[in-house]
mmCIF file of C-alpha atoms and ligand atoms in Angstrom:
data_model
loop_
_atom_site.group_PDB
_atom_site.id
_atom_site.type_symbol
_atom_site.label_atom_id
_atom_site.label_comp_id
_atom_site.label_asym_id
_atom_site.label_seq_id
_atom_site.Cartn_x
_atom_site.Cartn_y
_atom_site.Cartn_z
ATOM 1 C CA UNK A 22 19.005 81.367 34.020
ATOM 2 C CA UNK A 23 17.017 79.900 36.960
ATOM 3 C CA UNK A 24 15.597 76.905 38.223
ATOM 4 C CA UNK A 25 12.464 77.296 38.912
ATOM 5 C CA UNK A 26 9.799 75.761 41.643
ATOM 6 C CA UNK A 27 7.734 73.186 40.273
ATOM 7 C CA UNK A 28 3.672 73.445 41.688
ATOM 8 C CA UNK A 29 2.190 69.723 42.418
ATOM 9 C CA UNK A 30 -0.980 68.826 41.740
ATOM 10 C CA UNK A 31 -3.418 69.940 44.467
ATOM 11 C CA UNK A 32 -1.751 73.332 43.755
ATOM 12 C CA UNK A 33 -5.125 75.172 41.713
ATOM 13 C CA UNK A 34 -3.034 76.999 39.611
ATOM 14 C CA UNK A 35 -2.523 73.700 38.082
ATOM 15 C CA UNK A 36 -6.244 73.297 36.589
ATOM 16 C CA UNK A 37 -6.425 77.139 34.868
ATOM 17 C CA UNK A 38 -6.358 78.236 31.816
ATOM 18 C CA UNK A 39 -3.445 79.627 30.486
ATOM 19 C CA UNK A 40 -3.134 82.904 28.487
ATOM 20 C CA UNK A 41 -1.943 83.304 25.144
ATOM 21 C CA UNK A 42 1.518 85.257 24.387
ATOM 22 C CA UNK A 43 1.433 88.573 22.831
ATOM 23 C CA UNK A 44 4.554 90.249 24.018
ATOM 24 C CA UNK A 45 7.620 88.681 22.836
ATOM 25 C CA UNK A 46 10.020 90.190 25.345
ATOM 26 C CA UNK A 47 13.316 89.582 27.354
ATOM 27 C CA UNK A 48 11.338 88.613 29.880
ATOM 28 C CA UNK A 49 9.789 85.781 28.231
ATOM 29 C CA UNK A 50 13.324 84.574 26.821
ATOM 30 C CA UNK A 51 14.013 84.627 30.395
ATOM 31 C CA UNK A 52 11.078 82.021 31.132
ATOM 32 C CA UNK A 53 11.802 79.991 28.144
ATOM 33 C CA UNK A 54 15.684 79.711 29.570
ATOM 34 C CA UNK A 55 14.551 79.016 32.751
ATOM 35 C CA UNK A 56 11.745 76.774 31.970
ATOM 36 C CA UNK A 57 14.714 74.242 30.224
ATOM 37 C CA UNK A 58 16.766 74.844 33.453
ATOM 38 C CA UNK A 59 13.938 73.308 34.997
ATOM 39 C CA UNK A 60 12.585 70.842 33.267
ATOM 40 C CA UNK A 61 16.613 69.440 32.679
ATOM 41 C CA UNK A 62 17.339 69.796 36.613
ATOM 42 C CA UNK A 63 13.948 67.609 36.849
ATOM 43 C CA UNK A 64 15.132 65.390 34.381
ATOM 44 C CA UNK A 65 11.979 65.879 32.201
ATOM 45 C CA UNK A 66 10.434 65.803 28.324
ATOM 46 C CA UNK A 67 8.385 68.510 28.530
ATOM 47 C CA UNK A 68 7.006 70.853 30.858
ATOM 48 C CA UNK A 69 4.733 73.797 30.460
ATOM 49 C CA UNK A 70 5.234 77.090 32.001
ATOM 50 C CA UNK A 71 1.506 76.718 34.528
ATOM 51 C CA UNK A 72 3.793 74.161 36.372
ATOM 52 C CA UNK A 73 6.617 77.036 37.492
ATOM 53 C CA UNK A 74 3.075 78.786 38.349
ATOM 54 C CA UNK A 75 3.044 80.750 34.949
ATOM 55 C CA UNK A 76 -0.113 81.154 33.281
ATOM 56 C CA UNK A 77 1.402 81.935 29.944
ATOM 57 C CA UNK A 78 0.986 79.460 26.687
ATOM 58 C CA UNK A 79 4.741 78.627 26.971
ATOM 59 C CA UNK A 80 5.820 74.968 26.690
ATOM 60 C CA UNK A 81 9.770 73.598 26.315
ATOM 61 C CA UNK A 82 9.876 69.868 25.237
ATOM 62 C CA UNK A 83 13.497 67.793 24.593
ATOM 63 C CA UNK A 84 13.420 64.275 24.297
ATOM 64 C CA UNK A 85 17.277 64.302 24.475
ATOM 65 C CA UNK A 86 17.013 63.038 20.481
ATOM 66 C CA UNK A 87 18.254 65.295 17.794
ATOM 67 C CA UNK A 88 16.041 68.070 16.572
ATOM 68 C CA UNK A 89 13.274 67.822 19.503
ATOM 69 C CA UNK A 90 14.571 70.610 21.501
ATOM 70 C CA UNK A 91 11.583 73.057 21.198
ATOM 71 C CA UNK A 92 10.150 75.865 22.710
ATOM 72 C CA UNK A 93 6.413 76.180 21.435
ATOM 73 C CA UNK A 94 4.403 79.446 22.684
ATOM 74 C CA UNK A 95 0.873 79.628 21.567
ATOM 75 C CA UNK A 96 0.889 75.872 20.450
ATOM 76 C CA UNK A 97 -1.678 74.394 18.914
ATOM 77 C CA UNK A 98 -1.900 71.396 17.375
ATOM 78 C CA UNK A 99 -3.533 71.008 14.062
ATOM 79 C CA UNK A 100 -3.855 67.171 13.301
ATOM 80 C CA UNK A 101 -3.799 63.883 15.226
ATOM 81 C CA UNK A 102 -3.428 60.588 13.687
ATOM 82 C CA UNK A 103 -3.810 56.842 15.506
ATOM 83 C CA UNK A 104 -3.766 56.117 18.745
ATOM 84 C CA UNK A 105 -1.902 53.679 21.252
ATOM 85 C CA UNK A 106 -1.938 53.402 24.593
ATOM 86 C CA UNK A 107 1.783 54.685 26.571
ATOM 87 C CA UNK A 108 2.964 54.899 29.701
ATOM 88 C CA UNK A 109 2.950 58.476 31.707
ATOM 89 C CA UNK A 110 4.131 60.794 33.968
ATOM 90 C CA UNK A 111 4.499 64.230 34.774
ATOM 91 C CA UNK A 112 6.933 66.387 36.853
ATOM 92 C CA UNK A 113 4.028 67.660 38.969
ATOM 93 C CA UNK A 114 2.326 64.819 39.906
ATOM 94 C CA UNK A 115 5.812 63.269 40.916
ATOM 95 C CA UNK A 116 6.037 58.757 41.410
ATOM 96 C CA UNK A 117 3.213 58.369 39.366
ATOM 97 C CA UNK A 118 2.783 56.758 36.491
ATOM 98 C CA UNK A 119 0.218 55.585 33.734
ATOM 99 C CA UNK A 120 -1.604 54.677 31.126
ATOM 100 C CA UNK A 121 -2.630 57.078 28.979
ATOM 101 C CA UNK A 122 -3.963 56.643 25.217
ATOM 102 C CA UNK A 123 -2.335 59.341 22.679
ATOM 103 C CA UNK A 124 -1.894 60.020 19.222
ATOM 104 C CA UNK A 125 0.257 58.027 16.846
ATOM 105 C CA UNK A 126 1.215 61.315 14.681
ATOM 106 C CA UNK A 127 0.376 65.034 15.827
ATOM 107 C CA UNK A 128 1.236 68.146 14.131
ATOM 108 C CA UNK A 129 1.617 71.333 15.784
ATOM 109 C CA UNK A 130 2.287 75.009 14.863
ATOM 110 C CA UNK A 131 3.273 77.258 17.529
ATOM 111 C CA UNK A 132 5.839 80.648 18.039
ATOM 112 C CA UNK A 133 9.419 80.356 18.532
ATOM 113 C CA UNK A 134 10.730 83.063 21.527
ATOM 114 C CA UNK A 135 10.531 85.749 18.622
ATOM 115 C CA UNK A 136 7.256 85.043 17.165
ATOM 116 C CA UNK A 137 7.770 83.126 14.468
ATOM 117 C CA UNK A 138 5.783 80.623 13.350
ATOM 118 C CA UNK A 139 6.693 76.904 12.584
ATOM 119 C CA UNK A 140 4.651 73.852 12.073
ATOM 120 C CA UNK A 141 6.296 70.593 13.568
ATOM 121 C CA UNK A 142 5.151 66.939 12.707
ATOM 122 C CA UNK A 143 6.064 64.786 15.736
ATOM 123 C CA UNK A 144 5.500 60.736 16.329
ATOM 124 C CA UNK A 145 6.388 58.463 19.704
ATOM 125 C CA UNK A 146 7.651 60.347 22.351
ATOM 126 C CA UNK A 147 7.270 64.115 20.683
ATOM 127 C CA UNK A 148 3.993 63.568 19.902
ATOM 128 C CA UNK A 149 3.166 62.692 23.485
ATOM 129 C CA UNK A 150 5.314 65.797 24.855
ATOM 130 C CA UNK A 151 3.018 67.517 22.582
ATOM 131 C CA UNK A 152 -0.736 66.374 23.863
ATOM 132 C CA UNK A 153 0.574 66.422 27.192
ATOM 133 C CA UNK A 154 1.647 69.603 27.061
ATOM 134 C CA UNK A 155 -0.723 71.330 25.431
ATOM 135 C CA UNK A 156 -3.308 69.784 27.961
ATOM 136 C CA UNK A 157 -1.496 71.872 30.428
ATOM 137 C CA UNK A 158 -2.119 75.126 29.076
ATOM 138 C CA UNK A 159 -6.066 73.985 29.405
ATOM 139 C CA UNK A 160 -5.677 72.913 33.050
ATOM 140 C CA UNK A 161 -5.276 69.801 32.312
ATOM 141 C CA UNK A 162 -3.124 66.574 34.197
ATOM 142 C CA UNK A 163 -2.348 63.715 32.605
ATOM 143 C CA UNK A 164 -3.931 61.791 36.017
ATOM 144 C CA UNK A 165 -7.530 62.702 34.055
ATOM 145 C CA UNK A 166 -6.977 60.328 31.150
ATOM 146 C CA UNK A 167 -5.342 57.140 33.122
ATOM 147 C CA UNK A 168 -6.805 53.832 31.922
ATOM 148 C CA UNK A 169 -4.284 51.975 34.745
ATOM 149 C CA UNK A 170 -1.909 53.108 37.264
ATOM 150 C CA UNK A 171 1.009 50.985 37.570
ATOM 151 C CA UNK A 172 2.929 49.948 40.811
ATOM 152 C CA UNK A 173 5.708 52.551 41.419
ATOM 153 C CA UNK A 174 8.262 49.863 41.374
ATOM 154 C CA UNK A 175 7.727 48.730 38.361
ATOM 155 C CA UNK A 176 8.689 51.742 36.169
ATOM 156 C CA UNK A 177 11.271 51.488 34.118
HETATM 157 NI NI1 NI B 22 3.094 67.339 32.887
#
């Protein structure tokens, strides 16, 4: 297990597309452990593996509550319900923070490190980790969808 560099935006690898997983190998355990290293050293939710400058379709998420530690490769979500408008952030576009609208409910299936299958049902802070995520594996940043930045100071 590893900690691995986080890329910023500006870094281009950042804004491709991300391929999907076919091999389900040591070697992407190994990502998987190290992409928690990370995103726990970073103090994160989520963080895909395009931001330790992998193009894979590998995403961790943990919102430190109790069942939503996941690893999701090939993740797709199926259905989006609501919307409401939540303050953001991401690890590689770091002191920056806003508005964003997302989902109320979002279900997702996706492989586990092995290749199984599961379908997960997520609201409030999963079901964020979950859009933003996924945007990742598209080249996407959170930054695109901001309806209003907030001061710096003011978080939290
Ligand atoms: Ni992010």
């Amino acid at each position: 297990m590893a900690i691995r560099n986080i890329r910023e935006e500006g870094d281009e690898i950042l804004r491709k597309k991300s391929r999907e997983v076919s091999v389900f190998d040591e070697k992407l355990s190994v990502l998987i452990d190290d992409m928690y290293d990370t995103m726990y050293q970073a103090n994160g939710v989520g963080l895909a593996a395009v931001q330790v400058g992998i193009l894979k379709r590998v995403v961790v998420v943990d919102t430190r509550e109790e069942g939503e530690k996941l690893e999701l490769v090939n993740p797709e979500i199926i259905s989006k319900q609501g919307s409401r408008e939540v303050l953001e952030g991401c690890l590689s576009v770091p002191g920056v923070h806003g508005y964003v609208v997302r989902p109320e409910k979002v279900t997702l299936k996706a492989q586990d490190r092995h290749g199984e299958w599961h379908e997960y049902s997520a609201e409030g802070l999963l079901a964020q980790a979950f859009c933003h995520e996924t945007e990742h594996l598209d080249g996407g940043l959170f930054v695109d969808k901001v309806t209003e930045y907030i001061d710096n100071e003011d978080y939290e």
